[in-house]
Every structure is written in structure tokens, then in C-alpha cells.
Coordinates of C-alpha atoms and ligand atoms in Angstrom, one line a residue:
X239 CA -19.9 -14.2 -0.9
X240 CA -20.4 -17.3 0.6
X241 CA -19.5 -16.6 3.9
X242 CA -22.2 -14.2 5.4
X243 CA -22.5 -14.0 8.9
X244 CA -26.1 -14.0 10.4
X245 CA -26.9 -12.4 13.8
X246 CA -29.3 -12.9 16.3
X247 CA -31.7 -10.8 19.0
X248 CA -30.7 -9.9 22.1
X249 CA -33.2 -11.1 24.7
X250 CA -32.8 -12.0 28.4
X251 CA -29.1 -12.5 28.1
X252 CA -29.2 -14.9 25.1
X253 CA -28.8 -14.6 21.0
X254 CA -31.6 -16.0 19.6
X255 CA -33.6 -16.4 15.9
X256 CA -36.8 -15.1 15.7
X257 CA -39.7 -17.3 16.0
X258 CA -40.5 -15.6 12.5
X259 CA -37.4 -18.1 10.9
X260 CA -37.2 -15.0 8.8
X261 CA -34.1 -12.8 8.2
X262 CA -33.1 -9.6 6.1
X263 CA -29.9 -9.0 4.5
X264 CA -27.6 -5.6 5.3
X265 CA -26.4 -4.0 2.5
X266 CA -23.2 -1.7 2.3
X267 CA -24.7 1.6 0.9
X268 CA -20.8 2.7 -0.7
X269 CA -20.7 -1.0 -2.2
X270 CA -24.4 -2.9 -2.8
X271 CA -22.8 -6.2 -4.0
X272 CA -21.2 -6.2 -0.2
X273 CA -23.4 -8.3 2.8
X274 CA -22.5 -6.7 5.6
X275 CA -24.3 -10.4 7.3
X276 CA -28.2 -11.2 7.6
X277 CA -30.4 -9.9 10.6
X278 CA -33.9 -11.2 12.1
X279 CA -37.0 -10.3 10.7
X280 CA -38.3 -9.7 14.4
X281 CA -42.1 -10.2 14.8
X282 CA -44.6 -9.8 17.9
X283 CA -43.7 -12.8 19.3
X284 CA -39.9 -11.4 19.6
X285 CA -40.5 -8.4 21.1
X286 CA -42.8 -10.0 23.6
X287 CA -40.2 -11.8 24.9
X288 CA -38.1 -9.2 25.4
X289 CA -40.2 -6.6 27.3
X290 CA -41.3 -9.8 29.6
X291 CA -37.2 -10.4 30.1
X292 CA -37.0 -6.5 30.9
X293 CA -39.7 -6.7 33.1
X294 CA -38.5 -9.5 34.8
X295 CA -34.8 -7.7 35.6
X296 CA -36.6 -4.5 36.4
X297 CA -37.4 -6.3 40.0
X298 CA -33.7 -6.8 40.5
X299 CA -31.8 -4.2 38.4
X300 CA -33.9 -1.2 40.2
X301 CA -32.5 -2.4 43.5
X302 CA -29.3 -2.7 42.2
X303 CA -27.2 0.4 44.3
X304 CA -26.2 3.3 40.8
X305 CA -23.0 3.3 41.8
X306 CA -22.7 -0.4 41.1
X307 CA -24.7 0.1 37.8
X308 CA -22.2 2.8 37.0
X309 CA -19.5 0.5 37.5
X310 CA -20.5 -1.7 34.7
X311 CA -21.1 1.1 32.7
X312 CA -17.5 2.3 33.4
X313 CA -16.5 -1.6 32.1
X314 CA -17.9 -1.1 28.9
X315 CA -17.2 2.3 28.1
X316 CA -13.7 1.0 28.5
X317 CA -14.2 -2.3 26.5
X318 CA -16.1 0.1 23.8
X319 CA -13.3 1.9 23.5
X320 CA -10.6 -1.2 23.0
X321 CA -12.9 -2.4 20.1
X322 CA -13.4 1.9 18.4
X323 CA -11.7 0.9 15.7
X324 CA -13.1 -2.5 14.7
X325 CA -16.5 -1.1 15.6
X326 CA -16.4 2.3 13.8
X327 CA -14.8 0.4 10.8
X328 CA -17.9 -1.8 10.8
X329 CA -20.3 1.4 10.7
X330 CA -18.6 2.9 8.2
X331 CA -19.5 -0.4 6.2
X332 CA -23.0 -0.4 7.1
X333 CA -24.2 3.2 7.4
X334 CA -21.3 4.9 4.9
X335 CA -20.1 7.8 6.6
X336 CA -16.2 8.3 6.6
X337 CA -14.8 6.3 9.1
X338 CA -13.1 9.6 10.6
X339 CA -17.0 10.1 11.3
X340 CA -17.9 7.0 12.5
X341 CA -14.8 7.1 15.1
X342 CA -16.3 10.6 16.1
X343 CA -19.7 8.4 16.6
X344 CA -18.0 5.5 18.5
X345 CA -16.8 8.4 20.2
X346 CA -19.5 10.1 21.6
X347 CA -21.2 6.1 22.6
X348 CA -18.1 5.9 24.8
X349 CA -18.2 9.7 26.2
X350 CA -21.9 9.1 27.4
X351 CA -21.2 5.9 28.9
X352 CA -18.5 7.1 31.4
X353 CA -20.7 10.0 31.4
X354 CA -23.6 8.4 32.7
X355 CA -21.7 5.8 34.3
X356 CA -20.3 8.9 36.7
X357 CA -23.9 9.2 37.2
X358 CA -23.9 6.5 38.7
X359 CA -22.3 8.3 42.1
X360 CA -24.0 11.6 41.7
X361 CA -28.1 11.3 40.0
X362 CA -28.4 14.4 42.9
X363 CA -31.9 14.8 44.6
X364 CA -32.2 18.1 46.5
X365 CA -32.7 18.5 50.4
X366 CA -34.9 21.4 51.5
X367 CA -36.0 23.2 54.9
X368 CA -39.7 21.6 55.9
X369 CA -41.9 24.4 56.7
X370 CA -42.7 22.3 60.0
X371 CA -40.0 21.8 62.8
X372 CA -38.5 18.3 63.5
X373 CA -39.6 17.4 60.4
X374 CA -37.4 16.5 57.0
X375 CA -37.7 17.2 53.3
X376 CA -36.0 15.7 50.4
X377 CA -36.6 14.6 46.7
X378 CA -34.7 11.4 44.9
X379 CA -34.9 10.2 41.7
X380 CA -37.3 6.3 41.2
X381 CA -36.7 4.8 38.1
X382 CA -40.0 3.6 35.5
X383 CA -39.7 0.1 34.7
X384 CA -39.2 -0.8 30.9
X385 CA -38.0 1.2 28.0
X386 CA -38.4 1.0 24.5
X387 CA -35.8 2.9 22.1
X388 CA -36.1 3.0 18.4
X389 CA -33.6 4.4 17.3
X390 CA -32.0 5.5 13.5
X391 CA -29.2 4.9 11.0
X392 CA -27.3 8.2 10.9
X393 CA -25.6 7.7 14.6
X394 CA -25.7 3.9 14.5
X395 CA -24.0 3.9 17.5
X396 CA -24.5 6.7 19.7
X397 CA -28.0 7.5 19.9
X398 CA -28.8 4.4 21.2
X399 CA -26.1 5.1 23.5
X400 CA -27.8 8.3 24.5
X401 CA -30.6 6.4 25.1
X402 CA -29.6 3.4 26.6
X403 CA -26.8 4.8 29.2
X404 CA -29.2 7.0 31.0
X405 CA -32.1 4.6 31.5
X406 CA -29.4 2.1 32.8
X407 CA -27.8 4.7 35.1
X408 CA -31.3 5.2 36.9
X409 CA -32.3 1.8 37.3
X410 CA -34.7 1.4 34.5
X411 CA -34.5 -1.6 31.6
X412 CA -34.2 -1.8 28.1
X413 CA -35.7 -2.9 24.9
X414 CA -34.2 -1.7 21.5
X415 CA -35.0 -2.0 17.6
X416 CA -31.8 -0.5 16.2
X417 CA -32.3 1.2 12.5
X418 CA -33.3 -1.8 9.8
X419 CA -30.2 -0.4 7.7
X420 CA -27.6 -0.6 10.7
X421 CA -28.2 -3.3 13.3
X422 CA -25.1 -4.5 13.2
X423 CA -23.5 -1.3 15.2
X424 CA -25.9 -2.4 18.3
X425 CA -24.8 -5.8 17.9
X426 CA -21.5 -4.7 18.8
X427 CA -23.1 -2.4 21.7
X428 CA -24.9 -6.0 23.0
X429 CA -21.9 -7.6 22.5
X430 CA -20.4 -5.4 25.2
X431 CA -23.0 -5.0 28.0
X432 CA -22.6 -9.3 27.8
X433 CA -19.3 -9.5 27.8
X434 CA -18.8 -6.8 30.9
X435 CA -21.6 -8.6 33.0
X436 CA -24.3 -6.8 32.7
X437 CA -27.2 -9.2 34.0
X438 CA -29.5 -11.2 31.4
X439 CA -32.3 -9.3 30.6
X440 CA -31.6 -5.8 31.5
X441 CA -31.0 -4.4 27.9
X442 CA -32.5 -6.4 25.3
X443 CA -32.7 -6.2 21.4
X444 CA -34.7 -6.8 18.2
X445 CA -33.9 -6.3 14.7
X446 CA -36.4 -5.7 12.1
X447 CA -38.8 -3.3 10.9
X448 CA -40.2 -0.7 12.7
X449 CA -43.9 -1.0 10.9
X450 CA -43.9 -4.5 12.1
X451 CA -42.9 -4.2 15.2
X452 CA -43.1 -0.7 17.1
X453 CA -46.4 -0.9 18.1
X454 CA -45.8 -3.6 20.2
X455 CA -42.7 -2.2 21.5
X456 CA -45.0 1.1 22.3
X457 CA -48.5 -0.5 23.2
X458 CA -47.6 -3.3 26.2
X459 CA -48.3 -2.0 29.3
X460 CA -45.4 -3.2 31.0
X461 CA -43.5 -0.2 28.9
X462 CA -43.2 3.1 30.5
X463 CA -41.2 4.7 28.7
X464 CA -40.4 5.5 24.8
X465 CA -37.7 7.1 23.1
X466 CA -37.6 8.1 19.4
X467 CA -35.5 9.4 17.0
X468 CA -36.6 9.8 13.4
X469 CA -38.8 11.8 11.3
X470 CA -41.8 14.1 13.0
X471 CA -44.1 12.2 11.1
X472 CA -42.9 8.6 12.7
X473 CA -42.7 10.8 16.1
X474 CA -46.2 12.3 15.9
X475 CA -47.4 8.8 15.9
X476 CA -45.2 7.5 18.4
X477 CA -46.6 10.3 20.6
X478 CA -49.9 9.7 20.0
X479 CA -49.4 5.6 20.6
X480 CA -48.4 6.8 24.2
X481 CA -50.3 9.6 25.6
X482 CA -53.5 6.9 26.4
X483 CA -51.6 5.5 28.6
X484 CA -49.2 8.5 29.3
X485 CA -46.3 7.3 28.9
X486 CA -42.9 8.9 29.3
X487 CA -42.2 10.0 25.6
X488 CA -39.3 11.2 24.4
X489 CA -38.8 12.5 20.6
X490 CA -35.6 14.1 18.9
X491 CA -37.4 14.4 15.3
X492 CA -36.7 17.2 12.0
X493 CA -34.4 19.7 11.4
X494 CA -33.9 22.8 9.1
X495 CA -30.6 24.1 10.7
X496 CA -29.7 27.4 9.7
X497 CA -26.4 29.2 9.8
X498 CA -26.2 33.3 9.4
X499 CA -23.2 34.7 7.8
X500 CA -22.7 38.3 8.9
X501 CA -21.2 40.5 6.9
X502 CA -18.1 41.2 9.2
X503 CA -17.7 37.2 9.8
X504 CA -15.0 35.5 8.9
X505 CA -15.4 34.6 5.7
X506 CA -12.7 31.6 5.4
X507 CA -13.9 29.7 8.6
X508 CA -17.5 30.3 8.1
X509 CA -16.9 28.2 4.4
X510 CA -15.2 25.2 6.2
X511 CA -18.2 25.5 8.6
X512 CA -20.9 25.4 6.2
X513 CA -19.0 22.7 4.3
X514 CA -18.5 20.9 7.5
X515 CA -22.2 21.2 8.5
X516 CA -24.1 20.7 5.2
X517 CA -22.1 17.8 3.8
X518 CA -20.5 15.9 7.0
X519 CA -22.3 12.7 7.3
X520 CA -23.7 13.1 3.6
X521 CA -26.0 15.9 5.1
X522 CA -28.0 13.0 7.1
X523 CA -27.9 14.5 10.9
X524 CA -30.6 16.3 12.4
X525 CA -28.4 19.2 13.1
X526 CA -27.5 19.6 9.7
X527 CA -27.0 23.0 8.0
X528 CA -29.2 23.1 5.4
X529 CA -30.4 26.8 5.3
X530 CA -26.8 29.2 4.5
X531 CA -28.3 32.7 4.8
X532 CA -25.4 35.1 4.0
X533 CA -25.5 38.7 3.9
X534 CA -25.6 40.4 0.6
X535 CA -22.8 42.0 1.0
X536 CA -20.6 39.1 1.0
X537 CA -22.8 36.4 -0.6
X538 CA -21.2 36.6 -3.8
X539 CA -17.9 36.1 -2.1
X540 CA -18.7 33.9 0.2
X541 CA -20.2 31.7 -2.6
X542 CA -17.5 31.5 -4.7
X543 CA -15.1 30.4 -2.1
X544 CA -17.4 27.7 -1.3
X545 CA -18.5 26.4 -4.3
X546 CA -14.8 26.0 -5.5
X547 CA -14.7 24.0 -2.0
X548 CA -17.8 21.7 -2.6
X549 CA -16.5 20.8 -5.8
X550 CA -13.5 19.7 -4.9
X551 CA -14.9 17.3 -2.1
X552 CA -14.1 13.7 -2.7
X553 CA -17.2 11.3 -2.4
X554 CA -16.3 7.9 -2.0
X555 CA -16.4 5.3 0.2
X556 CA -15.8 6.1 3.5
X557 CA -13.0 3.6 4.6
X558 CA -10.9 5.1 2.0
X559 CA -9.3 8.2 4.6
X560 CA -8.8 10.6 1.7
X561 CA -12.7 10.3 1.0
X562 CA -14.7 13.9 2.3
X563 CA -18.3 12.3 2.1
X564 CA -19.4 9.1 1.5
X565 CA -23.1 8.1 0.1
X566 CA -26.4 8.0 0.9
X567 CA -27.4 5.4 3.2
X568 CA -30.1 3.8 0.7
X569 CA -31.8 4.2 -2.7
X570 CA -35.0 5.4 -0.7
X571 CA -32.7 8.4 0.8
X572 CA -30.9 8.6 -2.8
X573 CA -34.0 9.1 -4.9
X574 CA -35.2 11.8 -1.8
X575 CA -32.2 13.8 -2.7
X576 CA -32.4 13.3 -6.4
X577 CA -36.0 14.2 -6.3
X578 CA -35.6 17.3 -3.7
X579 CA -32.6 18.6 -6.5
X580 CA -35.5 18.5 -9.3
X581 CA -37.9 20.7 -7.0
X582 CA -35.1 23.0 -6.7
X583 CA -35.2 23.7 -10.6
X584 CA -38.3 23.4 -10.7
X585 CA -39.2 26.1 -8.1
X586 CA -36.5 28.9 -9.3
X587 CA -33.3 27.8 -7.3
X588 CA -30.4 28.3 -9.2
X589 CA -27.9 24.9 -9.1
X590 CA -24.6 26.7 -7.8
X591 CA -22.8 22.7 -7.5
X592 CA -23.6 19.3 -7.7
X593 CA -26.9 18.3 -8.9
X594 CA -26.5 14.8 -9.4
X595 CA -26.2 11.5 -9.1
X596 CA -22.7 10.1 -9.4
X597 CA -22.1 7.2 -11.7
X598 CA -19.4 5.0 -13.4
X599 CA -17.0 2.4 -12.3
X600 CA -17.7 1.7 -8.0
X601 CA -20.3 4.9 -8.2
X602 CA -22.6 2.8 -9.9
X603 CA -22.4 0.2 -6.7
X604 CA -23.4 3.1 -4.2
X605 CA -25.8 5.7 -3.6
X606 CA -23.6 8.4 -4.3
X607 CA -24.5 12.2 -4.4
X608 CA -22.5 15.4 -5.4
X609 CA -22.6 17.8 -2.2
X610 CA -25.2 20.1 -4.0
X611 CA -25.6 23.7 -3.2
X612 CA -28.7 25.6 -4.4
X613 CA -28.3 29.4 -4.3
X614 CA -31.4 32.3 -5.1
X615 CA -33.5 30.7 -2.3
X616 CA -36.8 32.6 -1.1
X617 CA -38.8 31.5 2.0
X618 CA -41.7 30.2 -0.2
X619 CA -39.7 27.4 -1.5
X620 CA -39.8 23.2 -0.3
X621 CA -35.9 23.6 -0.2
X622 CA -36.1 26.5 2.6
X623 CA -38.6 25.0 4.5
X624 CA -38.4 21.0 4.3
X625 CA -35.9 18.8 5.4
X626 CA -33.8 16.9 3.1
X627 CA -31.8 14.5 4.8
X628 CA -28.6 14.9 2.3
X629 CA -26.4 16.9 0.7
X630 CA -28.0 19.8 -0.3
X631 CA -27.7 23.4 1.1
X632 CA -29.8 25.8 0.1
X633 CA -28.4 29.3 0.3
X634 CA -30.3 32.6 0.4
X635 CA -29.5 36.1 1.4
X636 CA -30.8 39.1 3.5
X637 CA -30.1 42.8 4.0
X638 CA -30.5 43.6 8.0
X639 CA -29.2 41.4 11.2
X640 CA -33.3 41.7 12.6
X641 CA -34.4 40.1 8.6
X642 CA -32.1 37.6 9.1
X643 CA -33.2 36.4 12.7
X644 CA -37.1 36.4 11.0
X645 CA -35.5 34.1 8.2
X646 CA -33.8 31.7 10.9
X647 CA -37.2 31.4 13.0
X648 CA -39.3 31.7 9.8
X649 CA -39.1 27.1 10.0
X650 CA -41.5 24.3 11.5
X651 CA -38.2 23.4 13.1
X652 CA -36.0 23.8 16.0
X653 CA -33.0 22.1 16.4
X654 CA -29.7 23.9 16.2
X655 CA -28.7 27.3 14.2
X656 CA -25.4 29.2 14.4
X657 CA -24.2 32.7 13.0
X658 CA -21.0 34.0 12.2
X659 CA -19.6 37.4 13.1
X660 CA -17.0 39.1 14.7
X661 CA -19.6 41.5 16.9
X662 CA -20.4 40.1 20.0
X663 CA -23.6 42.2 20.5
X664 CA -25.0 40.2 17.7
X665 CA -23.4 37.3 18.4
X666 CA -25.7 37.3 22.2
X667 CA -28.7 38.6 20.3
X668 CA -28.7 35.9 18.1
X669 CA -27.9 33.4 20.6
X670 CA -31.3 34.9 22.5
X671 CA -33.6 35.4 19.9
X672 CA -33.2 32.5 17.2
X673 CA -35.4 29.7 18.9
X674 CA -33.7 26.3 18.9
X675 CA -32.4 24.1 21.6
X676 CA -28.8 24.3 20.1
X677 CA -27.0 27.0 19.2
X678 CA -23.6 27.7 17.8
X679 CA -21.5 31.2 17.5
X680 CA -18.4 30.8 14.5
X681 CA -19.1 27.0 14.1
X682 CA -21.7 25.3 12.1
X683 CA -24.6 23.7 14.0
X684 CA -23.2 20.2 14.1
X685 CA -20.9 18.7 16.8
X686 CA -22.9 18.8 20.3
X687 CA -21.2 17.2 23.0
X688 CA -22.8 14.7 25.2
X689 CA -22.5 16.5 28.4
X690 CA -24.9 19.4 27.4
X691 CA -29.0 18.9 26.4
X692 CA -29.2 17.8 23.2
X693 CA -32.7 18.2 21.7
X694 CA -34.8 20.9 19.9
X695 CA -38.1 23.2 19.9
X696 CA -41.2 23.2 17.8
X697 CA -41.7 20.2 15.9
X698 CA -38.1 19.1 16.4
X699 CA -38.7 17.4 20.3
X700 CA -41.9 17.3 22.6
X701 CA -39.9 19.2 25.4
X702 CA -37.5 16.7 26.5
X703 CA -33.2 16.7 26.1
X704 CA -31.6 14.0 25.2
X705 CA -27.7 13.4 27.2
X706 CA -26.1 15.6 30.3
X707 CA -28.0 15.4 33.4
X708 CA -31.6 16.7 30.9
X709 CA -31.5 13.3 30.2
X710 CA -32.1 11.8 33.9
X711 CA -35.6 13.5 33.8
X712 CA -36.5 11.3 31.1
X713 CA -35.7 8.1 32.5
X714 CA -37.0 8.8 36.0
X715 CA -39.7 10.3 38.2
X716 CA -39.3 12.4 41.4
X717 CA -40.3 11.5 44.3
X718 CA -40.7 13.9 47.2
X719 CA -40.1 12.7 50.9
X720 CA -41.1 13.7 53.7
X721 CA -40.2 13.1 57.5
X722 CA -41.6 13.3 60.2
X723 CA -40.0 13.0 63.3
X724 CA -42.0 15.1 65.9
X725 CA -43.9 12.1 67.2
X726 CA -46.8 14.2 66.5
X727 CA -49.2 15.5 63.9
X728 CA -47.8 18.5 62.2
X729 CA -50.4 19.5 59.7
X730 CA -49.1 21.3 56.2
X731 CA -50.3 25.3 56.1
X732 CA -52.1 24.9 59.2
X733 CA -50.3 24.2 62.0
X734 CA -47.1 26.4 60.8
X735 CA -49.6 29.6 61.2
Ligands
UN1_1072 C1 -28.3 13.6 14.9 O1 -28.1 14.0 13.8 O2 -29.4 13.0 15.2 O3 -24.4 17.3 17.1 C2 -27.3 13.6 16.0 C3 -24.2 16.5 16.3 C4 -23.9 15.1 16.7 C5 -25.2 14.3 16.9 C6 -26.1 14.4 15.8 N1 -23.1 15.1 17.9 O4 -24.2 16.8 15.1

């Protein structure tokens, strides 16, 4: 292993060590003897630097016309997508999934970016009669200033796309601490922005660790707006570091996804969908299905089917293309699973599949999972109501269509759901009463696409949507114009009488 590559920040156009002379290594999770290369231990000093080389383009970049911005982002979306396969073949390596995933995440980086780079021609204000004549009314988007994005390992790739693309569209700059356990996928992101010219400074990046450094990155002054995705717990304090100074805050936090099999759905494709949605990505998206609630009527059929499905999914590592799931992305994440499959037991559920840990020969090199599927589930239990983060589905059942909307509701969460019948009366009720920002009819409640809001209710967001045009609000602030050009006072409400 002699050979292992070490990478650098990101800041004001420029790779650079941090002044901390400190790195950390970055492990593959499907192969732990494999270096994936050594990162920088970033400290205050680093990120300084870059939210003073983000400030510093702000003055230009801002002034920069969109549809010149959007022309760079067309050049990298473009370059991004020469280099999918090299990239998504280095996620794989340091995040796990199977690489079909990982080309599905490059994917959706390269989607928003000529997304947002089309922006670039459009970000629409609106015009609107004045109440007053001679006089002209319209609204247009101003960007903020700097941007801090902290973003996580399960789209290593593509949220900070989400992020990035949209701040850059409207004018703003960028500072980002990529996920400790996948840097390297933003690496390549950096890589791209400096090799299609976009100016020194405007997006800037620090590795390291989030304790050490996302204060900073949320406290200076000169930032005005955050972006988060992780846990509700990181994202309550996030939200509390910027509401003194109110701050622009955007948070895409938990998920207890539930899908509802009817008892006239479709029994076959609802399987593939809850095998698709509980054990894609080893269970570790936000939109995961993690709650199956199936009516009674099928349940036992519907179980069967899957759990001679689930246990015939190959786990592996995820550059092999035969592999179905690959592992957790770190022992941390493993021994949550592990532990979440013994409060299971523990509480009742009864183990339908899986259940453990998988070991011998490379398994003992990774932080492999069986997809695990926990059946006799009641709404008292930690697996109904918390999120895992892996492979684990816990199923329950219910008698009526109106018990089974209470169950999908009955969570701190809001993310996605989906159901799955044949009658479209239900299918619309559903789709109106289950409260989530996403929601599916006969698919599972993964796969959004990056031209819709992407984002959740309750403790899942803090109001905001993350991609389509949802995301412009985030990144700037209206401005309402008016003209005057009556060469005279014209006062509002008064003189209109
Ligand atoms: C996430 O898990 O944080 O809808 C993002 C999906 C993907 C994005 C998931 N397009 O499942």
C-alpha cells in the first residue's frame, strides 16, 4: 500500500494542506485494508480562509451576468459527465453502494447542473400592474453572499450538487465540508469547477470533521447562508447556530418512509418496490422505506414473496455488478444496525430475514449486513418510530385504508411515503392526506428527480426544498422594484383613492 494518494482543500482556486499539518485516512467500507488516499484534518484556520476567498469573489461573481454563470455550469455538467464512470467508480470505493447506484448519483450531480445551469437564462422575477399610473412594478431575485454546505456520505456526490449548483446559479459563493467518510467524491466535483474555469474563490472546500469545524463555517458573519443534510439532531443545532443572526438555513434531516400495500395492489411490483426502497443504498437514504404496512389480507402473501426475495439478495462489494447491496458505510453505522436488530428481539418483532452480521473470507473486511426484515411490528416500538439508517424494514399490518393513513402519519417524520393499489380514489386520498413532502403511487419512496422539491415536513426540513426552481428561494432574496416615472409624487393608498 505504499502508494496512497493525499489530497488537498480547495480554497481560492488553489489545493492546499491544512495549516493543521494533520491528515485522516479514507477507508473503503466493502474492503478496510483498502486507502482510498489521506485527506486534511481541516481546522479554524482553513476554513477562515476560505469564507474570506468566498467573500472576496462574492464582489465579482454576483455581478457576473447568470447566463454566463450558467454557461460554466453547462461546461462542467458536460465534463462531469465525460469522467461518470471514473467518478462513480471512485464512490463506490469510498461510500460502498453498487456502482449501478453510484452512476444513478453521478447522475443526478450532472442532471442539476444543466438544470440549474438553464437557470442561468430563466431565475424568472414577476412583473405586476402598479396601483399608481406611469409608474412600474417588478420583483428579481439578489443573491446573499457566502454559503456554507455540509453535506453527507450517502449521496457523495449529488447533494452537494444540489446545493452547490443553485447557490452558483444565483450569484452567491461557496464553502463546503464534504462527509469525513467520502471527500474524495467532491474532490472530483472541485476538480471540475477548476478545470472548466470557474474563477478562484467562488466554491471552496475543506475536509475534516464537522465537530471541529462547523461552527466556524456556521458562526462568521460573512456567511449568510447554511445548508445541511444529516441527522435532526446535527440539524436542530445547526438551526439554532443561525437563527441569532438569522441566517438563511436550510435542513433536509430524518426519515421514517412508509409504504402502504393495499389489498388490491399489485402484489409482485409492490415486492420489487419495497426491496428497491428498503435495501437500495444499504437502506442509508433519507427516503428510505423503512415502515411496509400491508393489509392483512395479503400480508402473509406479500411476506412470503418478499422474504424469499431478501434472501436471495447478494451483498458484496459494490464494483462487483452482480452484487444487490453493498455494506454499511462504517463500523459506527454497522454496530447502529446490529444494535437496532437486538431492539427488535428485544421489543417483540419477529426476525422474518437477515439479522446479522455477515462474516468469513472478504465479509470479515467490510461492514456487511443481511437486508433484515422484521415483521409483527406495533406503533409502540423504536423500529416503527426511529430511524435506522440500514437495512432493516420493519413491517406491520392494518385492517381499514383510514387505519392505515393514521399509521403512515403516526411518525416525527416527513419525508416521502407511497401506497400501492389499483384504486385511484385511494390512490388521490392518500396522496392528500399522508403528510410528507414526497410522495409516490405504485413505486417505493425512493428515486426523486432533481427537477421537482425535494425536501420533507415535521422534523424532516425547516420548510425549505432542496432542487427545481424551490431551491432558488433558498439561495436568494426578493427584491421588489418600483418605478416611478410620473415626475411626481404618487403616494401608495392615498393618492390612488
Ligand atoms: C437522500 O437520501 O438524502 O430520492 C437523498 C432519492 C434520491 C435522493 C436521496 N434521488 O432517493
Amino acid at each position: 500500500m505504499g502508494n496512497i494518494k493525499a489530497y488537498k482543500n480547495f480554497i481560492n482556486g488553489q489545493w492546499v494542506a491544512s495549516s493543521s499539518g494533520e491528515t485522516f485516512n479514507n477507508i473503503n467500507p466493502a474492503n478496510t485494508d483498502e486507502i482510498i488516499g489521506t485527506f486534511q484534518k481541516s481546522n479554524k484556520d482553513d476554513v477562515l480562509k476560505a469564507i474570506e476567498a468566498a467573500a472576496e469573489a462574492y464582489r465579482k461573481w454576483r455581478l457576473v451576468p447568470a447566463p454566463k454563470r450558467g454557461e460554466i455550469l453547462y461546461r462542467v455538467a458536460s465534463r462531469l459527465w465525460e469522467r461518470k464512470e471514473e467518478i462513480s467508480r471512485d464512490t463506490t470505493r469510498e461510500m460502498g453502494k453498487v456502482i449501478a447506484e453510484t452512476r444513478g448519483d453521478t447522475q443526478e450531480a450532472i442532471d442539476m447542473t444543466f438544470y440549474m445551469a438553464g437557470e442561468g437564462r430563466r431565475l424568472f422575477g414577476q412583473t405586476t400592474p402598479s396601483e399608481m399610473p406611469n409608474k412600474f412594478n417588478m420583483t428579481v431575485r439578489q443573491p446573499l453572499g457566502v454559503c456554507s454546505f455540509i453535506t453527507p456520505w450517502n449521496f457523495p456526490i449529488a447533494i452537494p450538487s444540489w446545493k452547490i449548483m443553485p447557490a452558483l446559479i444565483c450569484g452567491n459563493t461557496v464553502v463546503i465540508k464534504p462527509a469525513t467518510d467520502t471527500p474524495l467524491s467532491v474532490v472530483h466535483l472541485m476538480e471540475v469547477f477548476e478545470a472548466e474555469g470557474l474563477p478562484a474563490g467562488v466554491v471552496n472546500m475543506v475536509t475534516g470533521s464537522g465537530g471541529a469545524i462547523g461552527n466556524v463555517m456556521i458562526d462568521d458573519d460573512r456567511v449568510r447562508v447554511v445548508s445541511f443534510t444529516g441527522s435532526t439532531e446535527i440539524g436542530r443545532k445547526v438551526s439554532e447556530g443561525c437563527a441569532p443572526k438569522f441566517k438563511h438555513c436550510c435542513l433536509e434531516m430524518g426519515g421514517k418512509n412508509v409504504m402502504i400495500v393495499m389489498d388490491d395492489g399489485n402484489l409482485d411490483l409492490a415486492v420489487e418496490g419495497a426491496l428497491w426502497g428498503a435495501f437500495g443504498t444499504t437502506g442509508q437514504r433519507c427516503t428510505a422505506t423503512s415502515r411496509l404496512i400491508i393489509h392483512e389480507k395479503v400480508h402473509d402473501k406479500m411476506m412470503a414473496m418478499l422474504v424469499e426475495r431478501a434472501n436471495k439478495l447478494k451483498v458484496g462489494n459494490g464494483l462487483d455488478e452482480t452484487v444487490n447491496m453493498g455494506p454499511c458505510i462504517n463500523q459506527s453505522q454497522l454496530d447502529t444496525v446490529l444494535s437496532y436488530i437486538e431492539i427488535g428481539k428485544k421489543e417483540g418483532a419477529v426476525l422474518a430475514s437477515g439479522g446479522q452480521r455477515l462474516t468469513g473470507g472478504a465479509y470479515d473486511k467490510g461492514f456487511f449486513v443481511k437486508p433484515t426484515i422484521f415483521t409483527g411490528i406495533t406503533q409502540k416500538m423504536r423500529l416503527w418510530r426511529e430511524e435506522i439508517f440500514g437495512p432493516v424494514l420493519s413491517v406491520a399490518t392494518f385492517k381499514t385504508f383510514e387505519q392505515a393513513i393514521e399509521m403512515a402519519n403516526d411518525t416525527a417524520y416527513g419525508l416521502s411515503a407511497a401506497i400501492y393499489t389499483q384504486d385511484i380514489n385511494k390512490a388521490y386520498t392518500a396522496m392528500r392526506d399522508v403528510y410528507t413532502g414526497i410522495f409516490y403511487v405504485n413505486a417505493p419512496t425512493i428515486g426523486a428527480e432533481t427537477h421537482l422539491p425535494f425536501g420533507g415536513t415535521k422534523e424532516t426540513g425547516n420548510g425549505h426544498r432542496e432542487a427545481a426552481t424551490a431551491a432558488l428561494d433558498v439561495f436568494s432574496e426578493w427584491k421588489s422594484v418600483y418605478v416611478d416615472f410620473s415626475g411626481k409624487i404618487q403616494r401608495a393608498q392615498i393618492d390612488n383613492q
